[in-house]
Short mmCIF file of C-alpha atoms in Angstrom, two decimals:
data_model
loop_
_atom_site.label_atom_id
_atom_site.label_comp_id
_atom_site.label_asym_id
_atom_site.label_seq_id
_atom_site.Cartn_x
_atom_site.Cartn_y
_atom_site.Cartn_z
CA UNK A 18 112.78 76.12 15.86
CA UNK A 19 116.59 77.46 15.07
CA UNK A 20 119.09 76.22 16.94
CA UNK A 21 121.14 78.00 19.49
CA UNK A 22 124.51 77.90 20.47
CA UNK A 23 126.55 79.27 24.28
CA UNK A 24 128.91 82.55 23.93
CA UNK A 25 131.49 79.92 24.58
CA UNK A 26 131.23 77.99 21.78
CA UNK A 27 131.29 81.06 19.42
CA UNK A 28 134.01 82.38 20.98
CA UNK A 29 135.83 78.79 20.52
CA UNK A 30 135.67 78.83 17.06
CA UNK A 31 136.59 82.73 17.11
CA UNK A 32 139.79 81.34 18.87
CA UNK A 33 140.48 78.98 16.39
CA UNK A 34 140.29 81.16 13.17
CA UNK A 35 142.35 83.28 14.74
CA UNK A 36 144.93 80.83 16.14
CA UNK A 37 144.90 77.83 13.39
CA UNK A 38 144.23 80.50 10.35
CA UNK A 39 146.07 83.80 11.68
CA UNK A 40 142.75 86.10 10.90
CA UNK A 41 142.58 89.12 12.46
CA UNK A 42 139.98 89.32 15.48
CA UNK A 43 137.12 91.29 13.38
CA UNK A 44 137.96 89.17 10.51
CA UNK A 45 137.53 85.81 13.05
CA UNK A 46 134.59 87.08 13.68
CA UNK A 47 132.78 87.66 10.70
CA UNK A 48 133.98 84.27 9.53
CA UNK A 49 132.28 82.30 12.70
CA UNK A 50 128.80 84.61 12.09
CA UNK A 51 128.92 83.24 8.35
CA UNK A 52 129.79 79.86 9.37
CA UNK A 53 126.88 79.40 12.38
CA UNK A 54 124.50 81.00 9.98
CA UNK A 55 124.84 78.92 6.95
CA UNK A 56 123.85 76.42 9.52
CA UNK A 57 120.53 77.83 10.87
CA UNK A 58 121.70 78.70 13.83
CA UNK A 59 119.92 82.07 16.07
CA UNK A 60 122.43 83.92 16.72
CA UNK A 61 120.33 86.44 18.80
CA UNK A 62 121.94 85.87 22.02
CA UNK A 63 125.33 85.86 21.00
CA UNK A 64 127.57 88.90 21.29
CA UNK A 65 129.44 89.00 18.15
CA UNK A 66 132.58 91.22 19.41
CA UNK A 67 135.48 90.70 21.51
CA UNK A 68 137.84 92.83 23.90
CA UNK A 69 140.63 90.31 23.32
CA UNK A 70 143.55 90.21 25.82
CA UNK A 71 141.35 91.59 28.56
CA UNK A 72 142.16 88.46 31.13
CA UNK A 73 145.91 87.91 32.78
CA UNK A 74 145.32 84.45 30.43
CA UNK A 75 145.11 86.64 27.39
CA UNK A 76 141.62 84.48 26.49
CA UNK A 77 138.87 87.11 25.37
CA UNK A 78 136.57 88.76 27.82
CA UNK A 79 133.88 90.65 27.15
CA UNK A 80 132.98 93.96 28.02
CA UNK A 81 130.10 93.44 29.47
CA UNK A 82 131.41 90.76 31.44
CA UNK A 83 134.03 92.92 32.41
CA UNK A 84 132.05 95.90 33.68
CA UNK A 85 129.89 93.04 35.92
CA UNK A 86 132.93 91.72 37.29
CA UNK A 87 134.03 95.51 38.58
CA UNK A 88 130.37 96.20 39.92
CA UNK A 89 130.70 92.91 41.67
CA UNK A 90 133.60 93.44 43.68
CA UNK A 91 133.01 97.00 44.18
CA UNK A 92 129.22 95.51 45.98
CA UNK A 93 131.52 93.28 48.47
CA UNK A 94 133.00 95.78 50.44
CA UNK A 95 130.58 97.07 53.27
CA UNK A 96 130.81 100.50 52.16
CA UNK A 97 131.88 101.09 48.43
CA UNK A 98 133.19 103.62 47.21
CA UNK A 99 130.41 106.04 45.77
CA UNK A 100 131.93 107.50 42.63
CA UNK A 101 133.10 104.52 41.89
CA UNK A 102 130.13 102.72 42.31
CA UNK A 103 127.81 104.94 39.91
CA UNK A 104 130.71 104.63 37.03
CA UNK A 105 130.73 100.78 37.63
CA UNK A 106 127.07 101.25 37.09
CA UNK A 107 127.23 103.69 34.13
CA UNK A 108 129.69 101.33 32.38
CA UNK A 109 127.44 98.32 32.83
CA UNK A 110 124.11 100.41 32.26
CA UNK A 111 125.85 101.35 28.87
CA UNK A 112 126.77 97.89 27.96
CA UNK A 113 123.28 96.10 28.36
CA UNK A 114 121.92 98.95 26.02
CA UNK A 115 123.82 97.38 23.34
CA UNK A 116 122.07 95.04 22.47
CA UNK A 117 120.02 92.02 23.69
CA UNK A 118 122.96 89.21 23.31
CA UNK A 119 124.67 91.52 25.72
CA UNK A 120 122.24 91.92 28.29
CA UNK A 121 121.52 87.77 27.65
CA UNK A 122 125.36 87.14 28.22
CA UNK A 123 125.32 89.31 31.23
CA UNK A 124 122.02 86.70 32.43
CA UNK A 125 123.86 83.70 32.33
CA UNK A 126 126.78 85.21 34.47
CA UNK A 127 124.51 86.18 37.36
CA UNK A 128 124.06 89.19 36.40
CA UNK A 129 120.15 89.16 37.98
CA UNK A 130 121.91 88.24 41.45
CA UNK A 131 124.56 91.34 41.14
CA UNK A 132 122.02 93.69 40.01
CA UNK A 133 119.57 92.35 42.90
CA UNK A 134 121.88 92.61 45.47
CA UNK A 135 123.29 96.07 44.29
CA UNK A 136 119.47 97.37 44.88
CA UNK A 137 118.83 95.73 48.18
CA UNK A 138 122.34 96.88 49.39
CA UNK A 139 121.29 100.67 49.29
CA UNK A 140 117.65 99.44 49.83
CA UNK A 141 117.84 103.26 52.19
CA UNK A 142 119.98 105.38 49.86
CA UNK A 143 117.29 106.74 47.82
CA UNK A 144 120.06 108.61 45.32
CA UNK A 145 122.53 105.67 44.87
CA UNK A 146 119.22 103.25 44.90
CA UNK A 147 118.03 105.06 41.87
CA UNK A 148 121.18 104.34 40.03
CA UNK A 149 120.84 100.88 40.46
CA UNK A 150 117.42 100.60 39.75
CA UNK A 151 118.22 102.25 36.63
CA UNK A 152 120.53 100.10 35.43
CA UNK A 153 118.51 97.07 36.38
CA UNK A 154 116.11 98.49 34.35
CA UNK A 155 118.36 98.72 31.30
CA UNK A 156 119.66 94.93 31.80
CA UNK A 157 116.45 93.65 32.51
CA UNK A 158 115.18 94.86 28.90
CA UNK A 159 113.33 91.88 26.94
CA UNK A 160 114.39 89.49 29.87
CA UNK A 161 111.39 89.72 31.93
CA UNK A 162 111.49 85.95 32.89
CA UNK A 163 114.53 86.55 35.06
CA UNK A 164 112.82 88.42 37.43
CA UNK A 165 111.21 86.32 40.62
CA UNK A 166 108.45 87.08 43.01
CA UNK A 167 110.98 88.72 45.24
CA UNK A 168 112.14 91.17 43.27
CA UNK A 169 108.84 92.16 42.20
CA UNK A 170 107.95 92.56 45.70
CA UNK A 171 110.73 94.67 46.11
CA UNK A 172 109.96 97.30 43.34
CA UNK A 173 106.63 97.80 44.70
CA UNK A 174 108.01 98.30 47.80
CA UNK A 175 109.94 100.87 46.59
CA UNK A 176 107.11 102.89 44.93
CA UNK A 177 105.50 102.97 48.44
CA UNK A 178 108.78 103.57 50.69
CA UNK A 179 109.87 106.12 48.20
CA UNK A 180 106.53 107.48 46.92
CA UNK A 181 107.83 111.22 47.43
CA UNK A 182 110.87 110.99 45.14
CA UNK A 183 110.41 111.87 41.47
CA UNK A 184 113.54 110.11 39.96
CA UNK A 185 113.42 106.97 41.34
CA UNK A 186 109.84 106.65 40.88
CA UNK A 187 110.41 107.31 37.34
CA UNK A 188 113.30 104.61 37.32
CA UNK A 189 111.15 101.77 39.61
CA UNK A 190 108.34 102.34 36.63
CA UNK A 191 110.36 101.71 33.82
CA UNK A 192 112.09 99.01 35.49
CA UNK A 193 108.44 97.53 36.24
CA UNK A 194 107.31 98.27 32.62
CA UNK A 195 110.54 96.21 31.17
CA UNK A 196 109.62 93.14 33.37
CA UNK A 197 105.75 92.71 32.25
CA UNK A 198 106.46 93.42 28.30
CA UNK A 199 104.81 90.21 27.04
CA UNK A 200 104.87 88.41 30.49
CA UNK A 201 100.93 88.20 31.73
CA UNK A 202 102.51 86.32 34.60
CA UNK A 203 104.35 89.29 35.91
CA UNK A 204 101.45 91.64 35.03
CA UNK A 205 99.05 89.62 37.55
CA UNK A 206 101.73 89.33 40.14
CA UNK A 207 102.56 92.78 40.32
CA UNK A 208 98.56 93.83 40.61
CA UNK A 209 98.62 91.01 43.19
CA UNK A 210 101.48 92.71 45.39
CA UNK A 211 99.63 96.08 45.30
CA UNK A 212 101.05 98.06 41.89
CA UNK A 213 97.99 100.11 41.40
CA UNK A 214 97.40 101.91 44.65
CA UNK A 215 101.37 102.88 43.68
CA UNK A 216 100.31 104.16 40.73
CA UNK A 217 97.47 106.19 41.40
CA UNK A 218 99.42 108.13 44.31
CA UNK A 219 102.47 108.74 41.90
CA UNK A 220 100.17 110.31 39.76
CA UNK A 221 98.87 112.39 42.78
CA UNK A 222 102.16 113.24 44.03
CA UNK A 223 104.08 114.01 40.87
CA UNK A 224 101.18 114.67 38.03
CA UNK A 225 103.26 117.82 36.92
CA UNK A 226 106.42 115.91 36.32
CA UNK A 227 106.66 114.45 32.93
CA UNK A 228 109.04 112.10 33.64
CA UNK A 229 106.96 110.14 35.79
CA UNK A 230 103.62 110.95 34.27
CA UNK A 231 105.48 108.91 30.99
CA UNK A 232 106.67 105.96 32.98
CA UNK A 233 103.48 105.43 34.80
CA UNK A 234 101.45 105.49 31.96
CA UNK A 235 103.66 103.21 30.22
CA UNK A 236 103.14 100.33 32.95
CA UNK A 237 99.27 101.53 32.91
CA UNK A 238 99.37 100.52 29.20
CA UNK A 239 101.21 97.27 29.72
CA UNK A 240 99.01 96.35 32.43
CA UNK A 241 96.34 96.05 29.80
CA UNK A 242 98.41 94.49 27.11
CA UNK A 243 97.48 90.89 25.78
CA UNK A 244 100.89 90.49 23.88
CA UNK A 245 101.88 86.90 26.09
CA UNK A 246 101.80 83.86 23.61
CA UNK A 247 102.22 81.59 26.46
CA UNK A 248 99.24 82.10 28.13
CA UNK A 249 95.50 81.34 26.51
CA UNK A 250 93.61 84.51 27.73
CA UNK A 251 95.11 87.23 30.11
CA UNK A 252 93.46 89.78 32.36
CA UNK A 253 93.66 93.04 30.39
CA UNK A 254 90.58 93.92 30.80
CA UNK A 255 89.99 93.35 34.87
CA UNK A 256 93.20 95.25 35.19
CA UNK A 257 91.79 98.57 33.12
CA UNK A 258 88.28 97.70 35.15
CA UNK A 259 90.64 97.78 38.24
CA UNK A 260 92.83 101.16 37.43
CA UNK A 261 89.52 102.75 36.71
CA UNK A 262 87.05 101.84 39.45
CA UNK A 263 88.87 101.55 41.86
CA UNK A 264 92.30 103.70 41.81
CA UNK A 265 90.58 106.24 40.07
CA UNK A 266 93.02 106.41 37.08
CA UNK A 267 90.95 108.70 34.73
CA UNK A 268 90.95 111.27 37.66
CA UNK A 269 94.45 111.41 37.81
CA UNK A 270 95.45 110.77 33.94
CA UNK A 271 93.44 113.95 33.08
CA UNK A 272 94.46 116.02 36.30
CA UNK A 273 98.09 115.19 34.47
CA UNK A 274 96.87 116.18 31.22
CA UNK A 275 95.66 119.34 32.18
CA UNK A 276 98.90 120.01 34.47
CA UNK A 277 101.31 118.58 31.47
CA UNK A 278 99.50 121.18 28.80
CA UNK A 279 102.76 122.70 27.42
CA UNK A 280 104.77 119.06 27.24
CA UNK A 281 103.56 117.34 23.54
CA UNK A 282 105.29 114.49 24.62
CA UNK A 283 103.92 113.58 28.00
CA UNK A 284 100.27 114.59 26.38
CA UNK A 285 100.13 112.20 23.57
CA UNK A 286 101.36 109.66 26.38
CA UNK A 287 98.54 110.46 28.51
CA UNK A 288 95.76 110.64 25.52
CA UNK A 289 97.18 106.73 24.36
CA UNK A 290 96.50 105.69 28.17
CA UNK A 291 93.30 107.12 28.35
CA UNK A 292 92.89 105.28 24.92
CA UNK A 293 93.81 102.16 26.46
CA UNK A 294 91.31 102.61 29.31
CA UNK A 295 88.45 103.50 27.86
CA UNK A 296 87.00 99.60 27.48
CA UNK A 297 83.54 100.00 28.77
CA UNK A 298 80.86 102.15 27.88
CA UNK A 299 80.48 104.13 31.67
CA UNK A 300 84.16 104.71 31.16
CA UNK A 301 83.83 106.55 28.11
CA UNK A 302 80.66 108.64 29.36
CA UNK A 303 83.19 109.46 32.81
CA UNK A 304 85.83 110.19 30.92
CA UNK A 305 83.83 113.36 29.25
CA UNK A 306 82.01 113.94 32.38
CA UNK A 307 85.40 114.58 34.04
CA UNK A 308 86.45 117.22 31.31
CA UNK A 309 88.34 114.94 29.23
CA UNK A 310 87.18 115.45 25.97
CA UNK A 311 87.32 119.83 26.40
CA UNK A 312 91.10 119.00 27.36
CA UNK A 313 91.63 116.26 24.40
CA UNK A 314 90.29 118.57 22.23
CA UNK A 315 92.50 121.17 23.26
CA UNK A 316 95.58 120.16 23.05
CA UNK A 317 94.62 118.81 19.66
CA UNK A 318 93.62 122.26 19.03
CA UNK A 319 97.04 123.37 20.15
CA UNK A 320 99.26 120.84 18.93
CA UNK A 321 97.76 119.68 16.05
CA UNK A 322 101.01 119.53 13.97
CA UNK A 323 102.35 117.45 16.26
CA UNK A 324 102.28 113.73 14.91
CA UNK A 325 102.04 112.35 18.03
CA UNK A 326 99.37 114.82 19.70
CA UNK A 327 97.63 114.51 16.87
CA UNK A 328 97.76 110.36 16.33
CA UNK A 329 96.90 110.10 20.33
CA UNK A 330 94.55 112.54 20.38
CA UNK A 331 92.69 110.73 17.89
CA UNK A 332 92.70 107.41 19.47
CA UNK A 333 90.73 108.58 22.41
CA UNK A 334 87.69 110.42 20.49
CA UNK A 335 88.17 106.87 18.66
CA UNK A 336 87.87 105.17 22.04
CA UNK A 337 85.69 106.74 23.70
CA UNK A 338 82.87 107.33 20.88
CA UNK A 339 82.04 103.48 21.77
CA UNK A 340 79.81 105.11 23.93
CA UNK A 341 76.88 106.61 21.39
CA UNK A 342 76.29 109.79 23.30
CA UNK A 343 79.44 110.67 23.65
CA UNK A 344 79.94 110.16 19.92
CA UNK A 345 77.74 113.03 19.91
CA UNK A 346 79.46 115.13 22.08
CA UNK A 347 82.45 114.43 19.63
CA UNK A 348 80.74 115.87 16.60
CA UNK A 349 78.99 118.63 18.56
CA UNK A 350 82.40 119.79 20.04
CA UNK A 351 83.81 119.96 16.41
CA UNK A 352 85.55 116.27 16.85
CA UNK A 353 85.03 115.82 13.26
CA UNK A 354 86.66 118.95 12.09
CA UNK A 355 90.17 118.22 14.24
CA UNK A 356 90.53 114.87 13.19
CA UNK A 357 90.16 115.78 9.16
CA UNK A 358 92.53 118.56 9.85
CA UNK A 359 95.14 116.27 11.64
CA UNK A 360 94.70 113.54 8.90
CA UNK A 361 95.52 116.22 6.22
CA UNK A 362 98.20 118.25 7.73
CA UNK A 363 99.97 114.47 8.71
CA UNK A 364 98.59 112.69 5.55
CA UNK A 365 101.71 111.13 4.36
CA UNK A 366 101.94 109.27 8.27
CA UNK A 367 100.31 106.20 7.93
CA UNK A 368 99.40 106.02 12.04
CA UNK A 369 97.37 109.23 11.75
CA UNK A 370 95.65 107.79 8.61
CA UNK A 371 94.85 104.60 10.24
CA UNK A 372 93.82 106.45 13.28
CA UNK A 373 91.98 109.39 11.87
CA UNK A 374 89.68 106.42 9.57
CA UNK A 375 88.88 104.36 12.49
CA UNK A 376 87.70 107.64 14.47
CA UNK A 377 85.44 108.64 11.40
CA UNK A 378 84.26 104.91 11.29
CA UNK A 379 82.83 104.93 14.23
CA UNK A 380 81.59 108.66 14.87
CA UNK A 381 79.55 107.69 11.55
CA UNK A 382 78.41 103.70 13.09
CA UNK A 383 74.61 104.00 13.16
CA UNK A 384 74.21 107.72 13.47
CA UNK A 385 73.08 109.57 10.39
CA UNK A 386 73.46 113.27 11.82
CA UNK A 387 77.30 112.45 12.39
CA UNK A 388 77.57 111.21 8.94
CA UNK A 389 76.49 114.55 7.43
CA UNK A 390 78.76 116.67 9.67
CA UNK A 391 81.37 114.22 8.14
CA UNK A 392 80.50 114.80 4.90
CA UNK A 393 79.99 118.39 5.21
CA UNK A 394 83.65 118.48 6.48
CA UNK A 395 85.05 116.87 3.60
CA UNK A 396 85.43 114.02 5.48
CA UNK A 397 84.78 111.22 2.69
CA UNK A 398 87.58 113.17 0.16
CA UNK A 399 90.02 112.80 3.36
CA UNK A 400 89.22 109.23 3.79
CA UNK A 401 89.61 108.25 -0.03
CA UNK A 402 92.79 110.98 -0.50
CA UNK A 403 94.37 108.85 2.88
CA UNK A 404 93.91 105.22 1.18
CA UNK A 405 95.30 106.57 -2.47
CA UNK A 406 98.62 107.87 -0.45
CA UNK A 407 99.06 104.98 1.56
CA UNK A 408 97.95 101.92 -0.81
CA UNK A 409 100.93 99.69 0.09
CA UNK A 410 99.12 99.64 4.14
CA UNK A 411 96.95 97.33 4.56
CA UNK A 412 95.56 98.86 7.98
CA UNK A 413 94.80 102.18 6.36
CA UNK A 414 93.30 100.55 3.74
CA UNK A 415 91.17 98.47 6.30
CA UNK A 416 90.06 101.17 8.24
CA UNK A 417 89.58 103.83 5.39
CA UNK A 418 87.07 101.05 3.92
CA UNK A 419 84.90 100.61 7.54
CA UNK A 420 84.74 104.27 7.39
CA UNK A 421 83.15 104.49 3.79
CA UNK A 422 80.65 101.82 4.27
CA UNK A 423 79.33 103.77 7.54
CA UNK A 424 79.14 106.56 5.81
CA UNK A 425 76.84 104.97 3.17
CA UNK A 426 75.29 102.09 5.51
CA UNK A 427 72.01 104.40 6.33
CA UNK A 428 72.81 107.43 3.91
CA UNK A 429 72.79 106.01 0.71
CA UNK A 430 72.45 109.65 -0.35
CA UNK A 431 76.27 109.68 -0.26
CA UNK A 432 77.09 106.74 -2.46
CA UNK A 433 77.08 108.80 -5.25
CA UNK A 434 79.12 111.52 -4.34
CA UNK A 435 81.94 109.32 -2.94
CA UNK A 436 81.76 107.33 -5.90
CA UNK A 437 82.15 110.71 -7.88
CA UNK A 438 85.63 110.68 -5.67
CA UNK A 439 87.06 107.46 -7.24
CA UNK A 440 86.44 105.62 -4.14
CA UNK A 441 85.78 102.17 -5.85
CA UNK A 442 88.62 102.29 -8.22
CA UNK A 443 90.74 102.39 -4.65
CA UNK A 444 88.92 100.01 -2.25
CA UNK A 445 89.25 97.47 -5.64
CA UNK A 446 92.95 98.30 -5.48
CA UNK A 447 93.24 97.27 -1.75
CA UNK A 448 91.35 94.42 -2.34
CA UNK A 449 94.20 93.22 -4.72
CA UNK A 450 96.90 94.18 -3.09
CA UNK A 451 95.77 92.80 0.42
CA UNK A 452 94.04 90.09 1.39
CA UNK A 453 93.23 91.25 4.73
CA UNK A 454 91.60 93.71 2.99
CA UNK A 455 88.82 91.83 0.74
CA UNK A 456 86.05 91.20 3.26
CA UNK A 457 85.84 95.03 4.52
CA UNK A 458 86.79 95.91 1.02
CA UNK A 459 83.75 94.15 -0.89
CA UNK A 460 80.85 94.97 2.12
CA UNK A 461 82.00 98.76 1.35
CA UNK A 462 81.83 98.20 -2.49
CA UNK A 463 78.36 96.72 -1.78
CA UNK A 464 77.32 99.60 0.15
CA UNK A 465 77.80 102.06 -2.62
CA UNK A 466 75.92 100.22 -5.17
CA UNK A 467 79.24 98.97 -7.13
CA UNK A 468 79.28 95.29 -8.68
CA UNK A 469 81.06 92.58 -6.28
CA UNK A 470 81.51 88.89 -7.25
CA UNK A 471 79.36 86.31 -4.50
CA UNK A 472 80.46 83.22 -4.54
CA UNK A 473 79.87 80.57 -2.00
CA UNK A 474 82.86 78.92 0.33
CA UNK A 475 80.86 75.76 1.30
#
């Protein structure tokens, strides 16, 4: 593990080139970065500039520091000033998006008490509480350990106290979504204190406002998320089980959908939670039975040149064709057709690639009628033309190989025809280049009838 040092020390030695070997401050800088590194030591959480002369002792302050200190006092006066107040926030907001040592520095300076109190002092001023929730937000970013069981109380409260305004539901979200990124801890404490019942009436109450369709499906997503280290298993799936069954989150995701038609952005959000959600077989089946796949479809249809209509779009028909009837529906709907258009209009963007082979792969998984609308739709000469572009990825490469070998698995009437397409010569290739790759690689080699070495590993 690399060592770590305090701001204080690095601003020491900063000092001291400057003092004992008259550098100039960027110069003292640089010099202390080169010095700590060449020892191994993280520098992550250090800020590496200074606002020198900003104390009446002349020693350096930071700016960051500095714009804490003003929001501070400016939060000890019973009734501060209010422009004053929002450009102490601004200026603080603005620092912490600097960068993480920033926002870290700010940490170990109270800066979680400040912000805290800031929020519960205009607990009832829903304009000047969206400010600071806001910029909580911002400093909170990658520091979701700071946050306690209090505070997390408190956002949730806000979501219900507050559940009619649009901003700072859109604020309390992102603030929420900052504080469970790869923290399982915080995930199941804030389902514990009630988060979903929040979510699904946000979604009711403001389903045509993009701004808050984004930020709640970005804590939706996170809610499933198993990104913690720290923990050995976390509750991803009883959370989507939850949002589903019983907060009715596919009702409300699609009611967005339909009502956020003309927004690409908000759209491709809502597809990749629906993606996310779609983890059991009923779910996928309710999903179409609500109209989802007529309205996924759709805005492919529309905004198929869109990367990120397209590369969402594609991960729910991916998702939800777990379900084997509704991998018909796909194909029957002209699924197949979209997602070889979107792979060849976006062919040089690895994502749709990667996407567009994993829907084919399993449209084609043990269903022979799908694998000839495939084929019939180029679909093969898509999948091969996809790996040759983007050789140097080993997930395109991955999934481009699953979807050959279904394509072959029960219609070995196809080997030949993809072979014709040079499809060996470039699984081979993968299978040099990436490791990852061999296993899928030499079952999909196998599957077309070409020669593979055996050998044994015990």
């Amino acid at each position: 593990m690399a060592k770590q040092i305090s701001q204080e020390t690095f601003d020491a030695v900063v000092r001291e080139n400057m003092d004992e070997f008259e550098m100039e401050g960027e110069e003292a800088v640089q010099e202390a970065v080169q010095q700590f590194e060449s020892q191994g030591v993280d520098l992550s959480n250090i800020v590496k500039t200074l606002n020198l002369g900003a104390t009446p002792s002349g020693e350096p302050e930071h700016a960051v520091l500095d714009a804490l200190s003003q929001l501070e006092g400016l939060l000890t006066a019973d009734s501060p000033d209010t422009e004053k107040l929002t450009s102490a926030l601004q200026t603080f907001q603005e620092q912490c998006k600097v960068s993480f040592s920033h926002r870290s520095l700010a940490a170990s300076k109270d800066g979680y008490k400040v912000m805290f109190t800031a929020c519960a002092k205009f607990a009832d001023n829903a304009n000047t509480l969206c400010k600071c929730v806001e910029t909580f937000g911002a400093f909170l970013e990658g520091q979701p350990d700071l946050i306690d069981d209090t505070g997390m109380k408190f956002f949730v409260e806000i979501l219900t106290k507050f559940a009619g305004d649009a901003p700072l539901q859109a604020s309390t979200c992102k603030t929420i979504h900052a504080t469970c990124l790869k923290h399982e801890t915080n995930r199941q404490a804030y389902v514990e204190h009630g988060l979903l019942p929040c979510l699904k009436k946000a979604l009711e109450t403001h389903g045509s406002n993009p701004d808050v369709v984004r930020s709640v499906c970005a804590v939706m997503r996170v809610l499933t998320f198993d990104d913690d280290i720290r923990v050995p298993y976390g509750k991803a799936h009883e959370h989507a089980k939850m949002m589903v069954t019983e907060n009715k989150a596919l009702e409300t995701l699609l009611a967005s959908l339909g009502a956020c038609t003309g927004d690409t952005g908000t759209t491709a959000e809502v597809c990749l939670t629906l993606s996310r959600l779609a983890v059991r077989n009923e779910f996928c089946q309710q999903i179409v039975d609500l109209g989802g796949l007529d309205l996924v479809l759709n805005a492919m249809k529309d905004n198929v040149r869109h990367q990120g209509v397209a590369s969402r779009g594609i991960s729910v028909l991916k998702a939800i064709a777990g379900n084997d009837d509704v991998k018909t529906k796909i194909v029957q709907a002209g699924g197949v057709e979209l997602i070889i258009t979107a792979i060849n209009i976006h062919i040089g963007v690895a994502l749709v690639c990667e996407e567009g082979c994993a829907a084919l792969c399993a449209l084609a998984l043990r269903n022979t009628d799908n694998v000839k609308a495939i084929m019939a739709a180029n679909g093969a000469e898509t999948v091969v033309q996809a790996m040759k572009v983007h050789m140097d990825k080993p997930a395109v490469q991955k999934q481009g190989c699953m979807a050959i070998r279904n394509l072959v698995a029960r219609s070995r009437e196809f080997a030949e025809p993809i072979l014709e397409l040079g499809a060996e010569d470039v699984i081979n290739e993968a299978r040099f280049r990436h490791k990852s790759v061999e296993d899928v690689g030499k079952a999909a080699v196998r599957d077309l009838g070409g020669q593979v070495g055996l050998r044994e590993l015990w």
